[in-house]
DNA sequence: CTGTTAGCGCATTCAG
DNA sequence: CTGAATGCGCTAACAG
C-alpha cells in the first residue's frame, strides 16, 4: 500500500506511531527480550501501516550483519548450465529459510582480486564457492579475509576446509558394475577437453581415476577420449568408432554436447541405442537426459541435497567460526532411462 | 598483505596513520575536493599499509549509496542459457567500469513479493530486469518502490519505461527476404510452446507477427509449429514434414533443442542441409550455432551491445530519475554460416 | 587546501 | 517489561 515512495519509514517512525521507544521496536522484531502482547501488537500495526522494512545497511553497520551471502560463481569458460542452476535454486531457498539472502556473484576464478575487494567491504557474511578447482585461488583470499565460507566441490586440501561434494569416486564403479552385470567388457569414455585436466577440475579427474580402477578389476577395456564440448566432436568420434569391427559396446559420457553428437552418429549409422550400444551419461540433469532420443541413463548427484548441506554448513560456520571443518559426500545415483542393455556378441 | 584479519582498518585508522583528519581521507578517495599531492600520497600510503577498504554499509548509510545494482533474473521456467549469460557478463563489466557491482538475483517472475522486500531494504540502487514479459508484475513493484530500473526487453507499456531490446520485428522480415532472394516460397517455423504466448513472452510474439506479414508480402506460405523445448519434438515434427511431398524448403527455428532434433531428422532421412532444406535459427548464440552439424545461419542480436546500453540507461536514471524514458532497439544481425541455399525445385 | 560537526538507521549496552 | 544513551564507519555540510 505504499502509495508514497518518498522516504521509507524508519524505526523511529514506527516507534512514534506505536507510542513506544525505538529500541522496543527492535526487540519486538528480534524477540531478544520479552514484550507484552499489547505493545507488540501496536508495533506490528504501526509497521504494517507504514510499510516498514528495516534498512539493511543500518542493521549491518550497527549489528555487523547484513543477511547477505554470496555465491561465487565462476562463469569464464563454461557459462551456466542447468545443473548449476539446480544448486543455485536450492541454496537460495535453504538460505531464505534461515533469513539470509543469496547473491549470485558472477566472477571468474582467476579474478580473486575482485573477490577480495568485495569481501573486504564487509558487506557479505559468508561465501559459497562453486565450480571449485583442485587448487583454487579464491580459497586463499577468503581465508585471509577471515570470512566464513564453504565449497560445493573441494580442493586438494580437503581436510582443513568445509565442503559438500558429489562422491565422484563412486560414479565410475557404479557405471562399470552396472555394465559388467550386463556383460559388457569394452567401454569408451567421452570426457571433457584437456583443459579440464590441467585446471584440475575435480569432477572429471576424480571420476576417471576410480572408473579405470574398477574397470581394471572387472577386466574391462576402457578407451578414453577427451573432446571439446561440441556436438560435432562427439559425432565424428562415434562415427569413427562404430565403423571399427571391435568397437566398444558401451559409451560413458561426461560431455553433454558431445554426447548429443554421439547419439546422432549412432542413429546415422543405422544403429540404435541400447540394442547396438549402451549409454550412461554422468552428471547431466534429468531434463537434459530426457530431452534426447532415446533418453539417457544417468549417474549423478542429488543437487538440491548438496546445496542444502553446503548452506547448513555455512550457517554453522558463521555462528561458530572456530568449529571443526565439516564434509559431506553425496552418494551417486543411477537413474535408469533404458539406454543400457545386455551385451550382444556380434 | 592483511596477515591480521581481526578488525578491518577504518577510515579513522587511515587518518591517524596519515596524520590528517578523517574527512580528508574521504575526499582523497572521492576527489570531491582538491587535496595537496603530498597529503594525498601520505593517505594512499596509509591505506595501502592498512589494507583499507571502505565499509560499504557505512558508505551506504551515510551517503545513501551502496554501489549495488541488482539484475533480476527469473529462472523459473527456462533456466539459464548461454545468451542470457552474455548479457550478464557484459552488464557486469559495464557496471564495474562505472564503479558498481552487479548482483545476480535469481527470483521468479511471480514472486514480486520477495523483490519488493529486498528493494525496500534500500540495499540496492537500481535494478535491471531480464526476461521481461509483456505484462510484468515486477515493474509495478519497482515503480512503487521508487527505485530506478531498466528493462532488457520491454512490456506492453513501452513508452513510459526505459528499456533496451532487440528489434524482433526486424528478425522475421530479414529471414524472409533472405530466403525469398534464394527462391524459397514455403517455410516452416519451429517456435516455442504455447505457454510463451500466454505469458506474453515478447520475443516470440513480436518476431512471429512481422514474419507473417513479410511472408505474406512475398507470397510465401508459412506453417507455424509450436513445440516444447525438446530435441525429440523437433525430430518428430521434421520426420513427418520431410516425408510429405510438398514439404517446406526452409526451416526457421526459434527453439534450440527442437532444432537440434530437426537437424537429426533431416540427416536421418538421408537428406542434407542446405541442399534439401535451408535453415535459419533465431536468437541463439554463436557458440550454439557453431556446435551443430552443419553450423546454423542465425539472425539475432548483439547481446553485449544491448546489455551495455541498458546499463548506461540505468546509470543515467539513477543520476536524474525524473528524466525522460529512453529506448534502444538493437538491429537484427544475420550471420551466414552456410545453412541456406537456393531453392531447388523437385 | 584542511578540520569539525552532525547525522544516516539501527543494535546494544545501561538504566530503570 | 520498557526507555535512553552510545556508537557502528562514513558522507556532507559547515567552518575556517
XYZ file of C-alpha atoms (C1' of nucleotides) in Angstrom:
724
model
C 0.000 0.000 0.000
C 2.995 2.277 -0.067
C 1.477 4.879 -2.286
C 4.138 7.320 -1.238
C 7.569 6.126 -2.207
C 9.254 9.303 -0.957
C 11.021 8.428 2.250
C 10.871 4.905 3.520
C 9.617 4.643 7.076
C 12.301 4.239 9.703
C 12.244 2.521 13.001
C 11.746 5.890 14.663
C 8.575 6.426 12.645
C 7.236 3.118 13.778
C 8.116 3.840 17.393
C 6.370 7.193 17.264
C 3.226 5.774 15.725
C 3.126 2.913 18.196
C 3.885 5.167 21.106
C 6.950 3.261 22.258
C 10.663 3.824 22.218
C 12.773 2.994 19.248
C 14.585 0.157 20.928
C 11.333 -1.507 21.813
C 10.601 -1.769 18.128
C 13.862 -3.565 17.606
C 13.098 -6.024 20.353
C 9.664 -6.660 19.009
C 11.322 -7.574 15.740
C 14.120 -9.720 17.062
C 12.386 -11.256 20.060
C 15.577 -10.693 22.020
C 13.600 -9.739 25.043
C 10.063 -10.166 26.278
C 7.440 -7.737 25.066
C 3.868 -7.515 26.262
C 1.319 -8.678 23.781
C -0.443 -5.366 23.636
C 2.618 -3.312 22.766
C 3.803 -5.892 20.318
C 0.511 -5.638 18.585
C 0.630 -1.872 18.418
C 4.092 -2.088 16.956
C 3.089 -4.633 14.349
C 0.177 -2.460 13.370
C 2.369 0.551 13.015
C 4.861 -1.351 10.913
C 2.160 -2.586 8.615
C 0.627 0.847 8.316
C 3.923 2.452 7.463
C 5.004 -0.443 5.305
C 8.181 -0.574 7.289
C 11.214 -2.570 6.264
C 14.421 -2.364 8.260
C 17.257 -0.648 6.484
C 19.800 -3.330 5.808
C 22.753 -1.013 5.819
C 21.928 0.384 9.185
C 21.339 -3.076 10.546
C 24.632 -4.113 9.138
C 26.527 -1.160 10.475
C 25.142 -1.436 13.942
C 24.850 -5.161 14.268
C 27.647 -6.223 11.954
C 25.336 -8.434 9.962
C 23.856 -7.892 6.561
C 21.935 -11.088 5.977
C 23.800 -11.402 2.693
C 25.600 -14.460 1.472
C 27.470 -14.586 -1.789
C 27.606 -17.485 -4.170
C 30.817 -17.157 -6.087
C 30.090 -18.465 -9.495
C 32.919 -18.508 -11.985
C 31.479 -18.198 -15.418
C 34.568 -17.826 -17.521
C 34.925 -20.987 -19.519
C 31.713 -22.832 -19.137
C 28.806 -20.475 -18.773
C 25.843 -21.514 -16.759
C 24.295 -24.847 -17.130
C 21.159 -26.422 -15.896
C 22.629 -28.417 -13.065
C 24.428 -25.388 -11.750
C 21.088 -23.768 -11.688
C 19.728 -26.526 -9.505
C 22.328 -25.703 -6.917
C 21.572 -22.037 -7.061
C 17.906 -22.585 -6.634
C 18.114 -24.892 -3.644
C 20.762 -22.800 -1.977
C 18.584 -19.745 -2.379
C 15.674 -21.488 -0.799
C 17.635 -23.009 2.052
C 19.169 -19.688 2.925
C 15.920 -17.831 2.755
C 14.543 -20.183 5.347
C 17.324 -19.086 7.631
C 16.756 -15.433 6.955
C 19.564 -14.862 4.503
C 19.597 -13.538 1.001
C 21.722 -15.191 -1.633
C 23.620 -13.057 -4.050
C 24.829 -14.720 -7.167
C 28.178 -13.424 -7.948
C 29.491 -13.949 -11.415
C 33.225 -13.550 -11.350
C 35.868 -15.657 -12.913
C 38.117 -17.907 -10.959
C 41.264 -16.003 -11.805
C 39.917 -12.712 -10.656
C 40.435 -13.287 -6.975
C 41.234 -9.619 -6.660
C 37.646 -8.586 -7.175
C 36.557 -11.241 -4.725
C 38.993 -9.886 -2.241
C 37.744 -6.398 -2.737
C 34.115 -7.114 -2.261
C 34.736 -9.383 0.669
C 36.802 -6.771 2.407
C 33.932 -4.378 2.129
C 32.274 -6.348 4.883
C 29.031 -6.435 3.021
C 28.858 -10.156 2.968
C 28.700 -12.520 5.883
C 29.602 -15.723 4.178
C 30.528 -17.188 0.820
C 29.659 -20.339 -1.055
C 32.140 -21.343 -3.717
C 31.012 -23.245 -6.775
C 32.969 -24.805 -9.608
C 35.840 -25.388 -7.274
C 39.172 -26.482 -8.665
C 41.735 -28.652 -7.031
C 43.734 -25.535 -6.407
C 41.507 -22.568 -6.131
C 42.868 -19.080 -5.590
C 39.621 -17.956 -4.061
C 40.207 -20.082 -1.001
C 43.291 -18.149 -0.009
C 41.517 -14.846 -0.380
C 38.667 -15.907 1.827
C 40.940 -17.382 4.447
C 42.897 -14.173 4.666
C 39.759 -12.131 4.865
C 38.639 -14.276 7.751
C 35.168 -14.704 6.312
C 33.241 -17.966 6.724
C 32.921 -19.990 3.545
C 32.053 -23.425 2.239
C 32.740 -25.183 -1.020
C 30.396 -27.012 -3.293
C 33.115 -29.259 -4.547
C 36.531 -29.403 -2.929
C 40.165 -28.528 -3.303
C 43.185 -30.748 -2.901
C 43.377 -29.613 0.649
C 40.272 -31.473 1.728
C 40.668 -31.782 5.433
C 41.016 -28.227 6.543
C 38.063 -26.825 4.649
C 34.329 -27.271 4.919
C 32.670 -28.632 1.820
C 29.863 -30.630 0.279
C 30.643 -32.553 -2.856
C 29.408 -35.370 -5.004
C 31.137 -38.664 -4.441
C 32.634 -38.760 -7.898
C 34.814 -41.658 -6.918
C 31.622 -43.697 -6.773
C 30.362 -42.759 -10.207
C 32.739 -44.786 -12.306
C 32.472 -48.018 -10.315
C 28.697 -47.773 -10.277
C 28.688 -47.450 -14.046
C 31.217 -50.199 -14.515
C 29.360 -52.620 -12.298
C 26.075 -51.893 -13.959
C 27.610 -52.602 -17.339
C 29.604 -55.573 -16.131
C 26.416 -57.219 -14.967
C 25.038 -56.714 -18.429
C 28.036 -58.494 -19.876
C 29.930 -55.571 -21.362
C 33.710 -55.643 -21.473
C 34.749 -52.803 -23.698
C 33.843 -49.215 -22.853
C 34.592 -45.817 -24.301
C 34.583 -42.686 -22.183
C 33.667 -39.428 -23.842
C 35.238 -36.983 -21.463
C 35.953 -33.316 -21.473
C 38.735 -31.375 -23.122
C 42.304 -31.459 -21.885
C 41.931 -28.085 -20.207
C 39.817 -29.663 -17.514
C 42.718 -31.814 -16.524
C 45.247 -29.071 -16.402
C 42.905 -26.843 -14.434
C 42.436 -29.694 -12.052
C 38.717 -29.616 -12.355
C 37.763 -32.103 -9.684
C 34.761 -33.975 -11.045
C 36.419 -35.148 -14.216
C 39.644 -36.178 -12.583
C 38.052 -37.949 -9.653
C 35.533 -39.802 -11.744
C 38.015 -41.094 -14.249
C 40.506 -42.425 -11.769
C 38.125 -44.723 -9.954
C 36.415 -45.653 -13.157
C 39.639 -47.020 -14.544
C 40.474 -48.871 -11.367
C 37.093 -50.508 -11.252
C 37.163 -51.399 -14.927
C 40.544 -52.980 -14.420
C 39.125 -55.137 -11.633
C 36.418 -56.306 -13.964
C 38.881 -56.954 -16.735
C 37.269 -54.420 -18.922
C 38.920 -52.442 -21.645
C 38.358 -48.699 -21.424
C 39.236 -46.163 -24.122
C 39.236 -42.550 -23.044
C 38.547 -39.724 -25.449
C 38.823 -36.125 -24.434
C 36.626 -33.986 -26.564
C 35.714 -30.353 -26.693
C 32.182 -29.619 -25.702
C 30.822 -29.712 -29.223
C 28.183 -31.815 -30.834
C 30.396 -32.174 -33.847
C 33.285 -33.697 -31.966
C 31.126 -36.360 -30.401
C 29.618 -37.136 -33.705
C 32.871 -37.533 -35.541
C 34.352 -39.693 -32.845
C 31.431 -42.080 -32.723
C 31.231 -42.303 -36.489
C 34.785 -43.473 -36.490
C 34.307 -45.825 -33.561
C 31.256 -47.546 -34.930
C 32.926 -48.217 -38.206
C 35.533 -50.321 -36.433
C 34.950 -54.001 -36.006
C 35.894 -54.130 -32.357
C 34.072 -51.020 -31.297
C 33.087 -50.542 -27.661
C 29.718 -51.859 -26.605
C 29.053 -49.037 -24.188
C 29.617 -45.309 -24.087
C 30.197 -43.412 -20.865
C 29.553 -39.705 -21.317
C 30.845 -36.762 -19.359
C 30.251 -34.152 -22.002
C 26.744 -33.095 -22.835
C 27.075 -31.592 -26.307
C 29.446 -34.293 -27.475
C 27.026 -36.966 -26.351
C 24.237 -35.453 -28.394
C 26.541 -35.726 -31.348
C 27.333 -39.285 -30.367
C 23.666 -40.201 -30.334
C 23.288 -38.665 -33.752
C 26.159 -40.658 -35.101
C 24.728 -43.900 -33.788
C 21.432 -43.196 -35.474
C 23.085 -42.028 -38.663
C 24.994 -45.303 -38.832
C 21.688 -47.129 -38.842
C 22.299 -48.460 -35.355
C 20.265 -47.961 -32.247
C 20.602 -47.435 -28.513
C 20.635 -49.606 -26.479
C 20.467 -52.509 -28.884
C 23.780 -51.855 -30.577
C 25.416 -49.752 -27.939
C 24.660 -48.901 -24.320
C 24.944 -45.412 -22.910
C 25.417 -43.955 -19.453
C 25.870 -40.243 -19.016
C 27.482 -38.727 -15.935
C 26.228 -35.675 -14.174
C 23.645 -34.219 -16.504
C 20.278 -33.024 -15.328
C 17.157 -35.129 -15.614
C 15.820 -32.597 -18.029
C 18.739 -32.914 -20.394
C 18.746 -36.667 -20.081
C 15.134 -36.867 -21.095
C 15.383 -34.396 -23.941
C 17.359 -36.694 -26.209
C 16.257 -39.603 -28.341
C 16.466 -42.007 -26.711
C 16.545 -40.696 -23.156
C 19.820 -41.396 -21.399
C 20.508 -43.396 -18.277
C 22.468 -41.200 -15.898
C 24.668 -41.381 -12.874
C 24.738 -38.225 -10.900
C 24.116 -36.450 -7.683
C 21.192 -35.010 -5.810
C 21.997 -31.363 -6.432
C 19.459 -29.874 -4.063
C 20.713 -32.099 -1.288
C 24.248 -30.955 -1.890
C 23.319 -27.298 -1.898
C 21.283 -27.700 1.232
C 24.096 -29.329 3.119
C 26.513 -26.670 1.999
C 24.284 -23.880 3.241
C 23.752 -25.657 6.544
C 27.473 -25.933 6.972
C 27.952 -22.305 6.139
C 25.419 -21.098 8.625
C 27.027 -23.198 11.309
C 30.402 -21.751 10.476
C 29.058 -18.250 10.663
C 27.822 -18.952 14.152
C 30.933 -20.716 15.361
C 33.834 -19.975 13.036
C 36.324 -21.903 15.102
C 34.403 -25.171 14.835
C 35.846 -28.221 13.085
C 35.555 -28.369 9.295
C 32.644 -30.433 8.060
C 32.348 -32.573 4.976
C 29.538 -34.174 3.072
C 29.826 -36.647 0.240
C 26.612 -37.106 -1.690
C 26.164 -40.684 -2.904
C 25.947 -41.465 -6.618
C 22.506 -42.037 -8.026
C 21.812 -44.125 -11.084
C 18.617 -43.328 -12.928
C 17.808 -45.978 -15.469
C 16.183 -44.491 -18.553
C 16.627 -47.573 -20.654
C 19.738 -46.653 -22.598
C 21.649 -49.720 -21.433
C 21.026 -53.325 -22.424
C 22.783 -56.690 -22.193
C 25.810 -57.081 -24.384
C 25.104 -58.832 -27.688
C 28.063 -60.576 -29.118
C 28.381 -59.997 -32.815
C 49.220 -8.358 2.950
C 46.488 -8.418 5.538
C 48.021 -11.034 7.737
C 45.762 -9.974 10.525
C 42.133 -10.427 9.599
C 40.892 -9.383 13.012
C 39.465 -5.921 12.685
C 39.417 -4.328 9.276
C 41.018 -0.915 9.194
C 38.613 2.004 9.270
C 38.862 5.414 7.816
C 39.846 6.714 11.241
C 42.818 4.377 11.306
C 43.952 5.671 7.968
C 43.526 9.255 9.061
C 45.541 8.681 12.179
C 48.370 6.989 10.344
C 48.446 9.657 7.682
C 48.205 12.423 10.225
C 45.141 14.041 8.707
C 41.502 14.340 9.632
C 39.034 11.646 8.806
C 37.127 13.631 6.242
C 40.299 14.362 4.344
C 40.616 10.677 3.774
C 37.169 10.612 2.271
C 37.965 13.464 -0.043
C 41.192 11.886 -1.108
C 39.137 8.884 -2.095
C 36.309 10.626 -3.869
C 38.189 13.562 -5.307
C 35.289 15.778 -4.296
C 37.658 18.491 -3.329
C 41.250 19.393 -4.035
C 43.943 17.765 -1.956
C 47.612 18.583 -1.997
C 49.756 15.980 -3.598
C 51.791 15.386 -0.504
C 48.865 14.654 1.786
C 47.200 12.546 -0.851
C 50.316 10.492 -1.064
C 50.518 10.032 2.683
C 46.909 8.936 2.714
C 47.389 6.481 -0.099
C 50.379 5.035 1.676
C 48.438 4.639 4.859
C 45.580 2.952 3.070
C 47.894 0.528 1.394
C 49.708 -0.200 4.623
C 46.485 -0.879 6.480
C 44.920 -2.651 3.547
C 41.985 -0.371 3.889
C 38.686 -0.877 2.126
C 35.740 1.388 2.832
C 32.909 -0.249 4.683
C 30.083 -0.401 2.202
C 27.360 -0.357 4.807
C 28.653 2.769 6.383
C 29.049 4.385 2.989
C 25.559 3.387 2.151
C 24.062 4.605 5.354
C 25.763 7.940 5.255
C 25.770 8.576 1.570
C 22.654 6.678 0.586
C 24.537 4.705 -1.993
C 25.696 1.149 -1.903
C 27.219 0.720 -5.315
C 24.990 -2.300 -5.779
C 22.785 -2.968 -8.740
C 20.561 -5.987 -8.996
C 19.895 -7.987 -12.100
C 16.541 -9.617 -11.661
C 16.806 -12.882 -13.395
C 13.730 -15.088 -13.378
C 14.848 -18.636 -13.639
C 11.611 -20.449 -13.074
C 10.695 -21.954 -16.392
C 13.721 -21.698 -18.549
C 16.858 -21.932 -16.509
C 19.917 -20.121 -17.650
C 21.088 -20.261 -21.170
C 24.149 -19.128 -22.949
C 22.770 -15.969 -24.438
C 21.432 -14.873 -21.087
C 24.907 -15.336 -19.838
C 26.223 -12.982 -22.472
C 24.013 -10.277 -21.087
C 25.096 -10.935 -17.558
C 28.712 -10.799 -18.461
C 28.603 -7.564 -20.401
C 26.377 -5.916 -17.862
C 28.775 -6.867 -15.113
C 31.665 -5.379 -16.997
C 29.892 -2.214 -17.989
C 28.782 -1.567 -14.448
C 32.177 -2.268 -12.981
C 33.589 0.421 -15.191
C 31.170 2.834 -13.553
C 32.043 1.664 -10.085
C 29.042 -0.536 -9.459
C 28.756 -4.141 -8.507
C 26.211 -6.343 -10.182
C 24.244 -8.773 -8.113
C 22.545 -11.538 -9.939
C 19.284 -12.132 -8.389
C 17.590 -15.375 -9.135
C 13.935 -14.979 -8.310
C 10.954 -15.964 -10.326
C 8.746 -13.518 -12.076
C 5.709 -14.298 -9.981
C 7.459 -13.724 -6.725
C 7.246 -9.984 -6.797
C 6.868 -10.040 -3.043
C 10.460 -11.005 -2.493
C 11.530 -8.398 -4.972
C 9.516 -5.856 -3.090
C 11.063 -6.871 0.166
C 14.634 -6.669 -0.936
C 14.111 -3.445 -2.766
C 12.517 -1.827 0.237
C 15.589 -2.625 2.244
C 17.326 0.139 0.359
C 20.319 -2.001 -0.268
C 20.125 -1.673 -3.966
C 20.383 1.459 -6.013
C 18.988 0.235 -9.261
C 17.568 -2.802 -10.962
C 17.922 -4.382 -14.374
C 15.077 -6.654 -15.384
C 15.683 -9.556 -17.718
C 13.289 -11.975 -19.344
C 10.656 -9.320 -19.360
C 7.108 -10.242 -20.225
C 4.508 -8.127 -21.916
C 2.900 -7.692 -18.566
C 5.431 -7.989 -15.843
C 4.489 -7.744 -12.175
C 7.968 -6.680 -11.249
C 7.517 -3.355 -12.965
C 4.758 -2.295 -10.628
C 6.785 -3.218 -7.578
C 9.753 -1.187 -8.710
C 7.641 1.782 -9.650
C 6.044 1.832 -6.255
C 9.358 1.476 -4.538
C 10.584 4.466 -6.479
C 13.811 2.777 -7.431
C 15.456 3.378 -10.810
C 15.229 0.447 -13.184
C 15.614 -0.547 -16.815
C 14.413 -3.473 -18.819
C 16.312 -5.726 -21.133
C 13.240 -6.435 -23.189
C 10.036 -4.490 -22.784
C 6.488 -4.618 -21.564
C 3.325 -3.675 -23.393
C 3.630 -0.272 -21.864
C 6.645 0.700 -23.928
C 6.603 4.444 -23.800
C 6.747 5.143 -20.105
C 9.609 2.823 -19.247
C 13.274 2.793 -20.073
C 14.455 -0.262 -21.930
C 16.862 -1.821 -24.379
C 15.574 -4.600 -26.543
C 16.266 -6.490 -29.702
C 14.306 -5.347 -32.715
C 12.439 -8.606 -33.023
C 10.099 -7.082 -35.545
C 13.064 -6.989 -37.885
C 14.056 -10.617 -37.485
C 11.256 -12.188 -39.442
C 11.421 -9.874 -42.446
C 15.181 -10.241 -42.620
C 14.822 -14.006 -42.718
C 12.006 -13.886 -45.230
C 13.850 -11.589 -47.563
C 16.995 -13.625 -47.384
C 15.037 -16.746 -48.289
C 12.922 -15.007 -50.882
C 16.034 -13.959 -52.731
C 17.076 -17.586 -52.744
C 13.777 -18.507 -54.342
C 12.029 -20.151 -51.415
C 8.277 -19.887 -51.096
C 7.286 -22.325 -48.409
C 8.623 -22.005 -44.854
C 8.057 -23.760 -41.595
C 8.587 -22.039 -38.264
C 9.635 -24.148 -35.322
C 8.555 -21.940 -32.475
C 8.224 -22.326 -28.776
C 5.488 -23.909 -26.707
C 2.068 -22.363 -26.263
C 2.970 -21.137 -22.784
C 5.182 -18.473 -24.273
C 2.215 -16.966 -25.984
C 0.003 -16.922 -22.954
C 2.789 -15.479 -20.824
C 3.200 -12.838 -23.433
C 6.856 -13.507 -23.814
C 7.830 -10.661 -26.082
C 10.461 -12.070 -28.414
C 8.365 -14.901 -29.724
C 5.250 -12.870 -30.225
C 6.975 -9.923 -31.821
C 9.058 -11.982 -34.163
C 6.202 -14.078 -35.456
C 3.874 -11.231 -36.234
C 6.201 -9.399 -38.561
C 7.470 -12.598 -40.021
C 3.987 -13.497 -41.175
C 3.335 -10.070 -42.556
C 6.526 -10.072 -44.522
C 5.971 -13.601 -45.803
C 2.532 -12.573 -46.955
C 4.012 -9.700 -48.914
C 6.337 -12.120 -50.627
C 3.538 -14.555 -51.319
C 5.154 -17.170 -49.195
C 3.438 -19.933 -47.377
C 4.363 -20.217 -43.701
C 3.433 -23.084 -41.398
C 3.899 -22.455 -37.714
C 4.613 -25.234 -35.261
C 4.787 -24.619 -31.553
C 6.953 -27.187 -29.900
C 8.178 -27.820 -26.413
C 11.860 -27.263 -25.952
C 12.821 -30.856 -26.575
C 15.045 -32.455 -29.105
C 12.500 -35.181 -29.536
C 9.703 -32.864 -30.534
C 11.748 -31.208 -33.241
C 12.823 -34.530 -34.518
C 9.379 -35.995 -34.750
C 7.987 -32.944 -36.441
C 10.648 -32.818 -39.116
C 10.436 -36.546 -39.762
C 6.795 -36.051 -40.535
C 7.362 -32.937 -42.595
C 10.072 -34.370 -44.758
C 8.004 -37.375 -45.619
C 5.423 -35.127 -47.230
C 5.700 -34.339 -50.898
C 5.114 -30.610 -50.541
C 7.335 -30.115 -47.547
C 8.722 -26.661 -46.769
C 12.045 -25.785 -48.327
C 13.246 -23.802 -45.353
C 13.049 -24.089 -41.588
C 13.009 -21.064 -39.310
C 13.931 -22.023 -35.762
C 13.167 -20.300 -32.516
C 13.738 -23.277 -30.272
C 17.212 -24.533 -29.701
C 16.657 -28.117 -28.539
C 13.936 -28.734 -31.070
C 16.184 -27.562 -33.862
C 18.872 -29.997 -32.873
C 16.243 -32.672 -33.219
C 15.230 -31.212 -36.537
C 18.770 -31.415 -37.837
C 18.932 -35.017 -36.726
C 15.751 -35.847 -38.526
C 16.989 -34.294 -41.730
C 20.150 -36.376 -41.591
C 18.280 -39.498 -40.582
C 16.066 -39.106 -43.636
C 19.161 -39.203 -45.796
C 18.801 -35.551 -46.688
C 21.185 -32.719 -46.075
C 21.305 -29.081 -45.131
C 21.266 -26.811 -47.065
C 20.899 -28.852 -50.200
C 17.498 -30.271 -49.383
C 16.373 -27.762 -46.840
C 17.585 -24.365 -45.682
C 17.793 -23.358 -42.062
C 17.834 -20.069 -40.203
C 17.803 -20.039 -36.435
C 16.681 -17.012 -34.441
C 18.367 -15.765 -31.362
C 20.845 -18.469 -30.450
C 24.416 -17.772 -29.508
C 27.259 -18.100 -31.942
C 28.586 -20.914 -29.857
C 25.415 -22.934 -30.105
C 25.069 -22.193 -33.776
C 28.519 -23.496 -34.476
C 28.218 -26.568 -32.312
C 25.786 -28.352 -34.604
C 26.389 -30.213 -37.822
C 26.115 -28.319 -40.016
C 26.541 -24.959 -38.329
C 23.414 -22.836 -38.485
C 22.869 -19.447 -40.045
C 21.391 -17.176 -37.412
C 19.512 -13.960 -37.033
C 19.953 -12.393 -33.658
C 21.114 -9.502 -31.629
C 24.344 -8.134 -30.320
C 23.849 -9.117 -26.688
C 26.758 -7.207 -25.239
C 25.608 -4.073 -27.008
C 22.149 -4.484 -25.542
C 23.417 -5.016 -22.037
C 25.741 -2.081 -22.312
C 23.000 0.266 -23.409
C 20.754 -0.929 -20.643
C 23.348 -0.253 -18.002
C 24.077 3.169 -19.453
C 20.416 3.994 -19.281
C 20.204 2.780 -15.725
C 23.106 4.857 -14.547
C 21.598 7.904 -16.167
C 18.306 7.252 -14.460
C 19.989 6.894 -11.128
C 21.517 10.299 -11.589
C 18.402 12.005 -12.870
C 15.358 9.893 -12.053
C 12.915 12.383 -13.486
C 14.457 12.333 -16.942
C 12.565 11.105 -19.971
C 12.437 7.357 -20.546
C 14.978 6.109 -23.048
C 14.735 3.297 -25.531
C 17.155 1.335 -27.611
C 16.306 -1.123 -30.334
C 19.235 -3.278 -31.358
C 19.196 -4.077 -35.077
C 18.925 -7.661 -36.285
C 22.120 -9.296 -37.378
C 22.273 -12.126 -39.853
C 25.308 -14.349 -39.609
C 25.583 -16.620 -42.604
C 27.007 -19.997 -41.643
C 26.038 -21.658 -44.841
C 22.849 -23.397 -43.806
C 20.790 -21.704 -46.521
C 20.952 -22.312 -50.242
C 18.933 -21.514 -53.380
C 15.647 -23.351 -53.690
C 15.845 -26.484 -55.848
C 12.577 -27.405 -57.422
C 11.952 -31.103 -57.180
C 43.667 23.333 0.810
C 42.038 21.078 5.522
C 39.469 20.253 10.036
C 34.977 19.876 12.762
C 30.367 18.502 13.177
C 26.043 16.448 12.607
C 23.566 12.884 11.248
C 22.356 8.132 8.237
C 19.025 3.928 10.871
C 19.786 0.672 13.735
C 21.695 -2.840 17.795
C 23.080 -2.851 22.250
C 24.583 -1.597 26.400
C 22.994 0.548 30.658
C 19.375 2.040 33.471
C 15.028 1.757 35.393
C 8.623 -5.402 30.759
C 10.427 -0.649 28.699
C 13.426 3.826 27.766
C 17.603 6.475 26.978
C 22.257 6.724 25.540
C 26.216 5.332 22.863
C 28.451 4.169 18.693
C 28.918 1.262 14.098
C 32.041 3.908 9.793
C 31.151 7.054 6.731
C 29.315 11.468 3.882
C 28.298 16.101 3.525
C 27.525 20.274 5.029
C 29.694 23.906 7.747
C 33.751 26.293 9.113
C 37.937 28.024 8.592
